[in-house]
Amino acid sequence: MTGTPAKRTDQNITLRARRMKFTFPSGTKRQHFVDDDLVMSHFTAVLSSVFPEGEDFFIRSVRNYRDQITDPKLQEAIKGFIGQESTHKTQHRMLNERLQAMGYPTARIDRHVTWLLGKVDRIFSTEMRLAGTAALEHYTATFAEILLNSPDWLKLLDGSDVREILLWHAFEEAEHKAVAFDVYEAVHGTEKSRVRAMRIATTIFALEMIVLTAMSLAGDRATYNPVRLLKSLNQFRKSPLFSRDAIRRYLSYNHRGFHPDEWDSSATLEHWAAELTDAGGNHMYANG
């Protein structure tokens, strides 16, 4: 991840939905599938649990304004965004079914997120829901680029059955990080509402991830080993998610005139486009 924002770029990325097939965890009940790390395994399971309904919310929020967009390039980007998010939703539902069988409470979390986003739909206007989507896409893109550029995180995932799906998802989040934001700008969303939506989204997202991860951990017998829990929490605290660079990037969203492409991901995308394809140019995880 770049340490400071770069000049705004026009990356001219053509978004497309990829047909995917992954190998999911096949371990026994309560296996800690991310390098046998207690907290990171539960955090990853919770994150995957919120994706299906979250991605559906993002799609709805952008689709509400699709008929107001006159720029053909942005219309094409919206099409790619919806296609990619729909595939993410499907693949994470499949992963979540496997994680549920392993003892992670993914079904319960999915029901909770469905309820929560139903309330969001009723309370907030379509403009605020789009602004919230743009804000949360900033977080997912930041998480994605941290993962794709962190040797420690990549090493943590080596040999994990979730490595393939997380790398693919991260790559596509980095690809389409500006779409919801560009739609918001195109329909004349205000800076004030954009920043307000980010503050609301940050509060809800942070609280939900803390509470849901704690709930998931509470159902795991390994959590009650204090030595293992404290060691794992300490490792999580040192995660690149909480580095100075990461925090600077999260906060940059609130600056006047911000745009996601200020954080130039072109080198990251170029590297991983090659990394995630085989010698014949086919995506290594594609089905067909």
PDB file of C-alpha atoms in Angstrom:
ATOM      1  CA  MET A   1       0.000   0.000   0.000  1.00  0.00           C
ATOM      2  CA  THR A   2       1.272   3.469  -0.851  1.00  0.00           C
ATOM      3  CA  GLY A   3       2.313   5.456   2.207  1.00  0.00           C
ATOM      4  CA  THR A   4       0.766   8.746   1.040  1.00  0.00           C
ATOM      5  CA  PRO A   5      -1.954   9.520  -1.473  1.00  0.00           C
ATOM      6  CA  ALA A   6      -0.819   9.735  -5.068  1.00  0.00           C
ATOM      7  CA  LYS A   7      -2.158  12.184  -7.607  1.00  0.00           C
ATOM      8  CA  ARG A   8      -5.622  11.192  -8.776  1.00  0.00           C
ATOM      9  CA  THR A   9      -5.349   8.763 -11.673  1.00  0.00           C
ATOM     10  CA  ASP A  10      -7.617   7.560 -14.467  1.00  0.00           C
ATOM     11  CA  GLN A  11      -6.795   3.876 -14.476  1.00  0.00           C
ATOM     12  CA  ASN A  12      -9.207   2.920 -17.279  1.00  0.00           C
ATOM     13  CA  ILE A  13      -9.810  -0.530 -15.802  1.00  0.00           C
ATOM     14  CA  THR A  14     -12.320  -2.705 -17.610  1.00  0.00           C
ATOM     15  CA  LEU A  15     -14.297  -4.538 -14.939  1.00  0.00           C
ATOM     16  CA  ARG A  16     -15.620  -8.006 -15.610  1.00  0.00           C
ATOM     17  CA  ALA A  17     -17.213 -10.700 -13.523  1.00  0.00           C
ATOM     18  CA  ARG A  18     -15.092 -13.855 -13.495  1.00  0.00           C
ATOM     19  CA  ARG A  19     -16.604 -17.325 -13.277  1.00  0.00           C
ATOM     20  CA  MET A  20     -14.932 -18.887 -10.266  1.00  0.00           C
ATOM     21  CA  LYS A  21     -14.476 -22.225  -8.530  1.00  0.00           C
ATOM     22  CA  PHE A  22     -12.598 -22.591  -5.253  1.00  0.00           C
ATOM     23  CA  THR A  23     -11.486 -25.281  -2.863  1.00  0.00           C
ATOM     24  CA  PHE A  24     -12.926 -24.492   0.562  1.00  0.00           C
ATOM     25  CA  PRO A  25     -11.698 -25.589   4.019  1.00  0.00           C
ATOM     26  CA  SER A  26     -12.079 -29.305   4.577  1.00  0.00           C
ATOM     27  CA  GLY A  27     -10.888 -29.466   8.170  1.00  0.00           C
ATOM     28  CA  THR A  28     -12.695 -30.815  11.172  1.00  0.00           C
ATOM     29  CA  LYS A  29     -14.932 -28.910  13.558  1.00  0.00           C
ATOM     30  CA  ARG A  30     -13.172 -25.945  15.212  1.00  0.00           C
ATOM     31  CA  GLN A  31     -10.094 -26.087  13.011  1.00  0.00           C
ATOM     32  CA  HIS A  32      -8.444 -22.655  13.001  1.00  0.00           C
ATOM     33  CA  PHE A  33      -7.994 -22.400   9.285  1.00  0.00           C
ATOM     34  CA  VAL A  34      -5.810 -19.259   9.082  1.00  0.00           C
ATOM     35  CA  ASP A  35      -2.378 -20.557  10.099  1.00  0.00           C
ATOM     36  CA  ASP A  36      -3.928 -22.130  13.222  1.00  0.00           C
ATOM     37  CA  ASP A  37      -4.387 -18.594  14.595  1.00  0.00           C
ATOM     38  CA  LEU A  38      -7.384 -18.303  16.933  1.00  0.00           C
ATOM     39  CA  VAL A  39      -8.418 -14.642  16.564  1.00  0.00           C
ATOM     40  CA  MET A  40      -7.526 -14.247  12.892  1.00  0.00           C
ATOM     41  CA  SER A  41      -9.518 -17.376  11.997  1.00  0.00           C
ATOM     42  CA  HIS A  42     -12.614 -16.071  13.781  1.00  0.00           C
ATOM     43  CA  PHE A  43     -12.162 -12.551  12.387  1.00  0.00           C
ATOM     44  CA  THR A  44     -11.871 -13.937   8.845  1.00  0.00           C
ATOM     45  CA  ALA A  45     -14.940 -16.147   9.334  1.00  0.00           C
ATOM     46  CA  VAL A  46     -16.951 -13.152  10.598  1.00  0.00           C
ATOM     47  CA  LEU A  47     -15.783 -10.990   7.692  1.00  0.00           C
ATOM     48  CA  SER A  48     -16.833 -13.691   5.237  1.00  0.00           C
ATOM     49  CA  SER A  49     -20.174 -14.000   7.065  1.00  0.00           C
ATOM     50  CA  VAL A  50     -21.068 -10.337   6.526  1.00  0.00           C
ATOM     51  CA  PHE A  51     -20.091 -10.305   2.847  1.00  0.00           C
ATOM     52  CA  PRO A  52     -23.142 -11.917   1.152  1.00  0.00           C
ATOM     53  CA  GLU A  53     -25.759  -9.520   2.545  1.00  0.00           C
ATOM     54  CA  GLY A  54     -23.250  -6.668   2.497  1.00  0.00           C
ATOM     55  CA  GLU A  55     -22.479  -7.180  -1.186  1.00  0.00           C
ATOM     56  CA  ASP A  56     -26.206  -7.324  -1.934  1.00  0.00           C
ATOM     57  CA  PHE A  57     -26.659  -4.005  -0.113  1.00  0.00           C
ATOM     58  CA  PHE A  58     -23.854  -2.465  -2.211  1.00  0.00           C
ATOM     59  CA  ILE A  59     -25.478  -3.689  -5.421  1.00  0.00           C
ATOM     60  CA  ARG A  60     -28.883  -2.264  -4.450  1.00  0.00           C
ATOM     61  CA  SER A  61     -27.374   1.071  -3.446  1.00  0.00           C
ATOM     62  CA  VAL A  62     -25.610   1.527  -6.798  1.00  0.00           C
ATOM     63  CA  ARG A  63     -28.441   0.096  -8.873  1.00  0.00           C
ATOM     64  CA  ASN A  64     -30.849   2.693  -7.413  1.00  0.00           C
ATOM     65  CA  TYR A  65     -29.012   5.338  -9.468  1.00  0.00           C
ATOM     66  CA  ARG A  66     -28.107   3.360 -12.550  1.00  0.00           C
ATOM     67  CA  ASP A  67     -30.738   5.002 -14.770  1.00  0.00           C
ATOM     68  CA  GLN A  68     -29.422   8.473 -13.853  1.00  0.00           C
ATOM     69  CA  ILE A  69     -25.926   7.799 -15.190  1.00  0.00           C
ATOM     70  CA  THR A  70     -25.307   9.123 -18.698  1.00  0.00           C
ATOM     71  CA  ASP A  71     -21.554   8.483 -18.960  1.00  0.00           C
ATOM     72  CA  PRO A  72     -21.150   5.236 -20.968  1.00  0.00           C
ATOM     73  CA  LYS A  73     -17.815   4.396 -19.275  1.00  0.00           C
ATOM     74  CA  LEU A  74     -19.402   4.666 -15.843  1.00  0.00           C
ATOM     75  CA  GLN A  75     -22.402   2.628 -17.000  1.00  0.00           C
ATOM     76  CA  GLU A  76     -19.994  -0.104 -18.113  1.00  0.00           C
ATOM     77  CA  ALA A  77     -18.160   0.111 -14.788  1.00  0.00           C
ATOM     78  CA  ILE A  78     -21.467  -0.267 -12.920  1.00  0.00           C
ATOM     79  CA  LYS A  79     -22.216  -3.392 -14.919  1.00  0.00           C
ATOM     80  CA  GLY A  80     -18.824  -4.854 -13.995  1.00  0.00           C
ATOM     81  CA  PHE A  81     -19.213  -3.812 -10.360  1.00  0.00           C
ATOM     82  CA  ILE A  82     -22.596  -5.527 -10.044  1.00  0.00           C
ATOM     83  CA  GLY A  83     -21.289  -8.646 -11.758  1.00  0.00           C
ATOM     84  CA  GLN A  84     -18.240  -8.871  -9.500  1.00  0.00           C
ATOM     85  CA  GLU A  85     -20.176  -8.223  -6.302  1.00  0.00           C
ATOM     86  CA  SER A  86     -22.796 -10.811  -7.275  1.00  0.00           C
ATOM     87  CA  THR A  87     -20.048 -13.403  -7.717  1.00  0.00           C
ATOM     88  CA  HIS A  88     -18.478 -12.446  -4.380  1.00  0.00           C
ATOM     89  CA  LYS A  89     -21.860 -12.955  -2.714  1.00  0.00           C
ATOM     90  CA  THR A  90     -22.281 -16.415  -4.227  1.00  0.00           C
ATOM     91  CA  GLN A  91     -18.765 -17.627  -3.449  1.00  0.00           C
ATOM     92  CA  HIS A  92     -18.828 -16.394   0.138  1.00  0.00           C
ATOM     93  CA  ARG A  93     -22.173 -18.083   0.751  1.00  0.00           C
ATOM     94  CA  MET A  94     -20.522 -21.351  -0.295  1.00  0.00           C
ATOM     95  CA  LEU A  95     -17.530 -20.665   1.968  1.00  0.00           C
ATOM     96  CA  ASN A  96     -19.830 -19.726   4.845  1.00  0.00           C
ATOM     97  CA  GLU A  97     -21.709 -23.021   4.584  1.00  0.00           C
ATOM     98  CA  ARG A  98     -18.386 -24.837   5.019  1.00  0.00           C
ATOM     99  CA  LEU A  99     -17.346 -22.616   7.927  1.00  0.00           C
ATOM    100  CA  GLN A 100     -20.725 -23.217   9.603  1.00  0.00           C
ATOM    101  CA  ALA A 101     -20.078 -26.957   9.403  1.00  0.00           C
ATOM    102  CA  MET A 102     -16.716 -26.344  11.067  1.00  0.00           C
ATOM    103  CA  GLY A 103     -18.391 -24.622  14.023  1.00  0.00           C
ATOM    104  CA  TYR A 104     -18.239 -20.947  13.079  1.00  0.00           C
ATOM    105  CA  PRO A 105     -21.605 -19.137  13.539  1.00  0.00           C
ATOM    106  CA  THR A 106     -21.837 -17.878   9.953  1.00  0.00           C
ATOM    107  CA  ALA A 107     -25.566 -18.563   9.537  1.00  0.00           C
ATOM    108  CA  ARG A 108     -26.422 -16.647  12.711  1.00  0.00           C
ATOM    109  CA  ILE A 109     -24.275 -13.710  11.587  1.00  0.00           C
ATOM    110  CA  ASP A 110     -25.869 -13.746   8.147  1.00  0.00           C
ATOM    111  CA  ARG A 111     -29.343 -13.502   9.703  1.00  0.00           C
ATOM    112  CA  HIS A 112     -28.189 -10.646  11.934  1.00  0.00           C
ATOM    113  CA  VAL A 113     -26.703  -8.706   8.995  1.00  0.00           C
ATOM    114  CA  THR A 114     -29.918  -9.220   7.009  1.00  0.00           C
ATOM    115  CA  TRP A 115     -31.873  -7.689   9.918  1.00  0.00           C
ATOM    116  CA  LEU A 116     -29.382  -4.833  10.365  1.00  0.00           C
ATOM    117  CA  LEU A 117     -29.309  -3.835   6.690  1.00  0.00           C
ATOM    118  CA  GLY A 118     -33.097  -4.034   6.574  1.00  0.00           C
ATOM    119  CA  LYS A 119     -33.139  -1.334   9.266  1.00  0.00           C
ATOM    120  CA  VAL A 120     -30.554   0.691   7.330  1.00  0.00           C
ATOM    121  CA  ASP A 121     -32.772   0.513   4.225  1.00  0.00           C
ATOM    122  CA  ARG A 122     -35.724   1.846   6.216  1.00  0.00           C
ATOM    123  CA  ILE A 123     -33.891   4.579   8.154  1.00  0.00           C
ATOM    124  CA  PHE A 124     -31.571   6.111   5.558  1.00  0.00           C
ATOM    125  CA  SER A 125     -32.278   7.757   2.214  1.00  0.00           C
ATOM    126  CA  THR A 126     -31.077   6.268  -1.071  1.00  0.00           C
ATOM    127  CA  GLU A 127     -28.413   9.008  -1.210  1.00  0.00           C
ATOM    128  CA  MET A 128     -27.079   8.104   2.241  1.00  0.00           C
ATOM    129  CA  ARG A 129     -27.110   4.400   1.413  1.00  0.00           C
ATOM    130  CA  LEU A 130     -25.040   5.098  -1.707  1.00  0.00           C
ATOM    131  CA  ALA A 131     -22.695   7.301   0.338  1.00  0.00           C
ATOM    132  CA  GLY A 132     -22.410   4.511   2.906  1.00  0.00           C
ATOM    133  CA  THR A 133     -21.589   2.036   0.158  1.00  0.00           C
ATOM    134  CA  ALA A 134     -18.821   4.308  -1.155  1.00  0.00           C
ATOM    135  CA  ALA A 135     -17.471   4.605   2.401  1.00  0.00           C
ATOM    136  CA  LEU A 136     -17.464   0.860   3.050  1.00  0.00           C
ATOM    137  CA  GLU A 137     -15.892   0.232  -0.350  1.00  0.00           C
ATOM    138  CA  HIS A 138     -13.039   2.442   0.856  1.00  0.00           C
ATOM    139  CA  TYR A 139     -12.541   0.038   3.764  1.00  0.00           C
ATOM    140  CA  THR A 140     -12.756  -3.102   1.640  1.00  0.00           C
ATOM    141  CA  ALA A 141     -10.304  -1.657  -0.894  1.00  0.00           C
ATOM    142  CA  THR A 142      -7.902  -0.681   1.893  1.00  0.00           C
ATOM    143  CA  PHE A 143      -8.146  -4.146   3.448  1.00  0.00           C
ATOM    144  CA  ALA A 144      -7.646  -5.650  -0.007  1.00  0.00           C
ATOM    145  CA  GLU A 145      -4.534  -3.681  -0.858  1.00  0.00           C
ATOM    146  CA  ILE A 146      -3.038  -4.292   2.597  1.00  0.00           C
ATOM    147  CA  LEU A 147      -3.507  -8.023   2.035  1.00  0.00           C
ATOM    148  CA  LEU A 148      -2.101  -7.962  -1.496  1.00  0.00           C
ATOM    149  CA  ASN A 149       0.952  -5.948  -0.442  1.00  0.00           C
ATOM    150  CA  SER A 150       1.732  -7.447   2.974  1.00  0.00           C
ATOM    151  CA  PRO A 151       4.336 -10.256   3.009  1.00  0.00           C
ATOM    152  CA  ASP A 152       3.320 -11.130   6.579  1.00  0.00           C
ATOM    153  CA  TRP A 153      -0.350 -11.532   5.687  1.00  0.00           C
ATOM    154  CA  LEU A 154       0.445 -13.482   2.539  1.00  0.00           C
ATOM    155  CA  LYS A 155       2.702 -15.764   4.561  1.00  0.00           C
ATOM    156  CA  LEU A 156      -0.098 -16.217   7.118  1.00  0.00           C
ATOM    157  CA  LEU A 157      -2.375 -17.464   4.338  1.00  0.00           C
ATOM    158  CA  ASP A 158       0.176 -19.847   2.800  1.00  0.00           C
ATOM    159  CA  GLY A 159      -1.332 -23.319   2.806  1.00  0.00           C
ATOM    160  CA  SER A 160      -4.736 -22.036   3.948  1.00  0.00           C
ATOM    161  CA  ASP A 161      -7.827 -23.245   2.116  1.00  0.00           C
ATOM    162  CA  VAL A 162      -9.190 -19.674   2.107  1.00  0.00           C
ATOM    163  CA  ARG A 163      -6.103 -18.185   0.405  1.00  0.00           C
ATOM    164  CA  GLU A 164      -7.510 -18.452  -3.127  1.00  0.00           C
ATOM    165  CA  ILE A 165     -10.877 -16.838  -2.431  1.00  0.00           C
ATOM    166  CA  LEU A 166      -9.397 -14.039  -0.312  1.00  0.00           C
ATOM    167  CA  LEU A 167      -6.771 -13.111  -2.915  1.00  0.00           C
ATOM    168  CA  TRP A 168      -9.332 -13.137  -5.738  1.00  0.00           C
ATOM    169  CA  HIS A 169     -11.818 -11.094  -3.708  1.00  0.00           C
ATOM    170  CA  ALA A 170      -9.110  -8.612  -2.696  1.00  0.00           C
ATOM    171  CA  PHE A 171      -7.982  -8.209  -6.311  1.00  0.00           C
ATOM    172  CA  GLU A 172     -11.499  -7.373  -7.508  1.00  0.00           C
ATOM    173  CA  GLU A 173     -12.157  -5.014  -4.588  1.00  0.00           C
ATOM    174  CA  ALA A 174      -9.054  -3.065  -5.611  1.00  0.00           C
ATOM    175  CA  GLU A 175     -10.263  -3.099  -9.229  1.00  0.00           C
ATOM    176  CA  HIS A 176     -13.696  -1.607  -8.567  1.00  0.00           C
ATOM    177  CA  LYS A 177     -12.926   0.544  -5.520  1.00  0.00           C
ATOM    178  CA  ALA A 178     -14.009   3.815  -7.197  1.00  0.00           C
ATOM    179  CA  VAL A 179     -17.278   2.758  -8.840  1.00  0.00           C
ATOM    180  CA  ALA A 180     -19.742   3.528  -6.019  1.00  0.00           C
ATOM    181  CA  PHE A 181     -17.849   6.740  -5.292  1.00  0.00           C
ATOM    182  CA  ASP A 182     -18.019   7.825  -8.949  1.00  0.00           C
ATOM    183  CA  VAL A 183     -21.755   7.117  -9.046  1.00  0.00           C
ATOM    184  CA  TYR A 184     -22.193   9.225  -5.900  1.00  0.00           C
ATOM    185  CA  GLU A 185     -20.288  12.105  -7.507  1.00  0.00           C
ATOM    186  CA  ALA A 186     -22.173  11.723 -10.798  1.00  0.00           C
ATOM    187  CA  VAL A 187     -25.544  12.167  -9.085  1.00  0.00           C
ATOM    188  CA  HIS A 188     -24.223  15.243  -7.246  1.00  0.00           C
ATOM    189  CA  GLY A 189     -23.916  13.775  -3.776  1.00  0.00           C
ATOM    190  CA  THR A 190     -22.539  16.363  -1.355  1.00  0.00           C
ATOM    191  CA  GLU A 191     -19.194  16.325   0.462  1.00  0.00           C
ATOM    192  CA  LYS A 192     -20.999  16.867   3.761  1.00  0.00           C
ATOM    193  CA  SER A 193     -23.200  13.794   3.315  1.00  0.00           C
ATOM    194  CA  ARG A 194     -20.243  11.747   2.052  1.00  0.00           C
ATOM    195  CA  VAL A 195     -18.188  12.442   5.190  1.00  0.00           C
ATOM    196  CA  ARG A 196     -21.205  12.004   7.478  1.00  0.00           C
ATOM    197  CA  ALA A 197     -21.936   8.634   5.881  1.00  0.00           C
ATOM    198  CA  MET A 198     -18.325   7.564   6.442  1.00  0.00           C
ATOM    199  CA  ARG A 199     -18.556   8.399  10.136  1.00  0.00           C
ATOM    200  CA  ILE A 200     -21.801   6.458  10.503  1.00  0.00           C
ATOM    201  CA  ALA A 201     -20.468   3.515   8.474  1.00  0.00           C
ATOM    202  CA  THR A 202     -17.229   3.426  10.484  1.00  0.00           C
ATOM    203  CA  THR A 203     -19.093   3.350  13.800  1.00  0.00           C
ATOM    204  CA  ILE A 204     -21.492   0.603  12.724  1.00  0.00           C
ATOM    205  CA  PHE A 205     -18.839  -1.499  10.965  1.00  0.00           C
ATOM    206  CA  ALA A 206     -16.297  -1.305  13.809  1.00  0.00           C
ATOM    207  CA  LEU A 207     -18.854  -2.120  16.502  1.00  0.00           C
ATOM    208  CA  GLU A 208     -20.341  -4.972  14.496  1.00  0.00           C
ATOM    209  CA  MET A 209     -16.951  -6.571  13.774  1.00  0.00           C
ATOM    210  CA  ILE A 210     -15.898  -6.325  17.436  1.00  0.00           C
ATOM    211  CA  VAL A 211     -19.160  -7.731  18.806  1.00  0.00           C
ATOM    212  CA  LEU A 212     -19.547 -10.472  16.187  1.00  0.00           C
ATOM    213  CA  THR A 213     -15.932 -11.610  16.456  1.00  0.00           C
ATOM    214  CA  ALA A 214     -16.236 -11.708  20.254  1.00  0.00           C
ATOM    215  CA  MET A 215     -19.456 -13.716  19.918  1.00  0.00           C
ATOM    216  CA  SER A 216     -17.774 -16.146  17.523  1.00  0.00           C
ATOM    217  CA  LEU A 217     -14.792 -16.549  19.854  1.00  0.00           C
ATOM    218  CA  ALA A 218     -17.072 -17.089  22.853  1.00  0.00           C
ATOM    219  CA  GLY A 219     -18.392 -20.273  21.261  1.00  0.00           C
ATOM    220  CA  ASP A 220     -14.905 -21.735  20.798  1.00  0.00           C
ATOM    221  CA  ARG A 221     -13.392 -23.807  23.606  1.00  0.00           C
ATOM    222  CA  ALA A 222      -9.878 -22.716  22.565  1.00  0.00           C
ATOM    223  CA  THR A 223     -10.728 -19.121  23.528  1.00  0.00           C
ATOM    224  CA  TYR A 224     -10.732 -20.091  27.190  1.00  0.00           C
ATOM    225  CA  ASN A 225      -7.035 -20.918  27.090  1.00  0.00           C
ATOM    226  CA  PRO A 226      -5.740 -17.535  28.348  1.00  0.00           C
ATOM    227  CA  VAL A 227      -2.197 -18.004  27.060  1.00  0.00           C
ATOM    228  CA  ARG A 228      -3.353 -18.819  23.553  1.00  0.00           C
ATOM    229  CA  LEU A 229      -5.995 -16.068  23.517  1.00  0.00           C
ATOM    230  CA  LEU A 230      -3.621 -13.323  24.704  1.00  0.00           C
ATOM    231  CA  LYS A 231      -0.905 -14.396  22.283  1.00  0.00           C
ATOM    232  CA  SER A 232      -3.387 -14.372  19.395  1.00  0.00           C
ATOM    233  CA  LEU A 233      -4.871 -10.998  20.405  1.00  0.00           C
ATOM    234  CA  ASN A 234      -1.366  -9.528  20.549  1.00  0.00           C
ATOM    235  CA  GLN A 235      -0.622 -10.823  17.058  1.00  0.00           C
ATOM    236  CA  PHE A 236      -3.904  -9.381  15.781  1.00  0.00           C
ATOM    237  CA  ARG A 237      -3.127  -6.005  17.365  1.00  0.00           C
ATOM    238  CA  LYS A 238       0.105  -5.917  15.360  1.00  0.00           C
ATOM    239  CA  SER A 239      -1.746  -6.624  12.111  1.00  0.00           C
ATOM    240  CA  PRO A 240      -1.099  -4.313   9.118  1.00  0.00           C
ATOM    241  CA  LEU A 241      -4.782  -3.374   9.428  1.00  0.00           C
ATOM    242  CA  PHE A 242      -3.809  -1.110  12.317  1.00  0.00           C
ATOM    243  CA  SER A 243      -0.544   0.305  10.985  1.00  0.00           C
ATOM    244  CA  ARG A 244       0.035   4.042  10.638  1.00  0.00           C
ATOM    245  CA  ASP A 245      -0.182   3.758   6.844  1.00  0.00           C
ATOM    246  CA  ALA A 246      -3.515   1.956   7.093  1.00  0.00           C
ATOM    247  CA  ILE A 247      -4.979   4.507   9.526  1.00  0.00           C
ATOM    248  CA  ARG A 248      -3.770   7.378   7.320  1.00  0.00           C
ATOM    249  CA  ARG A 249      -5.521   5.786   4.375  1.00  0.00           C
ATOM    250  CA  TYR A 250      -8.768   5.205   6.284  1.00  0.00           C
ATOM    251  CA  LEU A 251      -8.812   8.849   7.402  1.00  0.00           C
ATOM    252  CA  SER A 252      -7.947  10.238   3.969  1.00  0.00           C
ATOM    253  CA  TYR A 253     -11.542   9.588   2.903  1.00  0.00           C
ATOM    254  CA  ASN A 254     -12.689  12.535   5.035  1.00  0.00           C
ATOM    255  CA  HIS A 255     -10.468  15.050   3.226  1.00  0.00           C
ATOM    256  CA  ARG A 256     -12.197  17.558   0.972  1.00  0.00           C
ATOM    257  CA  GLY A 257     -11.895  16.584  -2.691  1.00  0.00           C
ATOM    258  CA  PHE A 258     -10.885  12.994  -1.901  1.00  0.00           C
ATOM    259  CA  HIS A 259     -11.156  10.325  -4.605  1.00  0.00           C
ATOM    260  CA  PRO A 260     -10.294   6.592  -4.225  1.00  0.00           C
ATOM    261  CA  ASP A 261      -7.849   6.734  -7.143  1.00  0.00           C
ATOM    262  CA  GLU A 262      -5.622   9.049  -5.105  1.00  0.00           C
ATOM    263  CA  TRP A 263      -4.357   5.753  -3.712  1.00  0.00           C
ATOM    264  CA  ASP A 264      -2.863   4.389  -6.901  1.00  0.00           C
ATOM    265  CA  SER A 265      -3.380   0.630  -7.104  1.00  0.00           C
ATOM    266  CA  SER A 266      -2.221   0.193 -10.711  1.00  0.00           C
ATOM    267  CA  ALA A 267       1.089  -1.504  -9.779  1.00  0.00           C
ATOM    268  CA  THR A 268      -0.688  -3.828  -7.336  1.00  0.00           C
ATOM    269  CA  LEU A 269      -3.306  -4.773  -9.924  1.00  0.00           C
ATOM    270  CA  GLU A 270      -0.684  -5.335 -12.613  1.00  0.00           C
ATOM    271  CA  HIS A 271       1.329  -7.610 -10.338  1.00  0.00           C
ATOM    272  CA  TRP A 272      -1.638  -9.669  -9.161  1.00  0.00           C
ATOM    273  CA  ALA A 273      -3.220  -9.879 -12.609  1.00  0.00           C
ATOM    274  CA  ALA A 274      -0.093 -11.803 -13.608  1.00  0.00           C
ATOM    275  CA  GLU A 275       0.113 -13.704 -10.314  1.00  0.00           C
ATOM    276  CA  LEU A 276      -3.489 -14.913 -10.509  1.00  0.00           C
ATOM    277  CA  THR A 277      -3.348 -16.135 -14.094  1.00  0.00           C
ATOM    278  CA  ASP A 278      -1.732 -19.228 -15.541  1.00  0.00           C
ATOM    279  CA  ALA A 279       0.733 -19.414 -18.421  1.00  0.00           C
ATOM    280  CA  GLY A 280      -2.131 -19.458 -20.912  1.00  0.00           C
ATOM    281  CA  GLY A 281      -3.613 -16.226 -19.560  1.00  0.00           C
ATOM    282  CA  ASN A 282      -6.532 -17.945 -17.799  1.00  0.00           C
ATOM    283  CA  HIS A 283      -7.432 -17.089 -14.231  1.00  0.00           C
ATOM    284  CA  MET A 284      -6.037 -19.897 -12.130  1.00  0.00           C
ATOM    285  CA  TYR A 285      -9.260 -20.289 -10.145  1.00  0.00           C
ATOM    286  CA  ALA A 286     -11.723 -19.869 -13.013  1.00  0.00           C
ATOM    287  CA  ASN A 287     -14.350 -22.480 -13.692  1.00  0.00           C
ATOM    288  CA  GLY A 288     -14.473 -22.811 -17.455  1.00  0.00           C
TER     289      GLY A 288
END
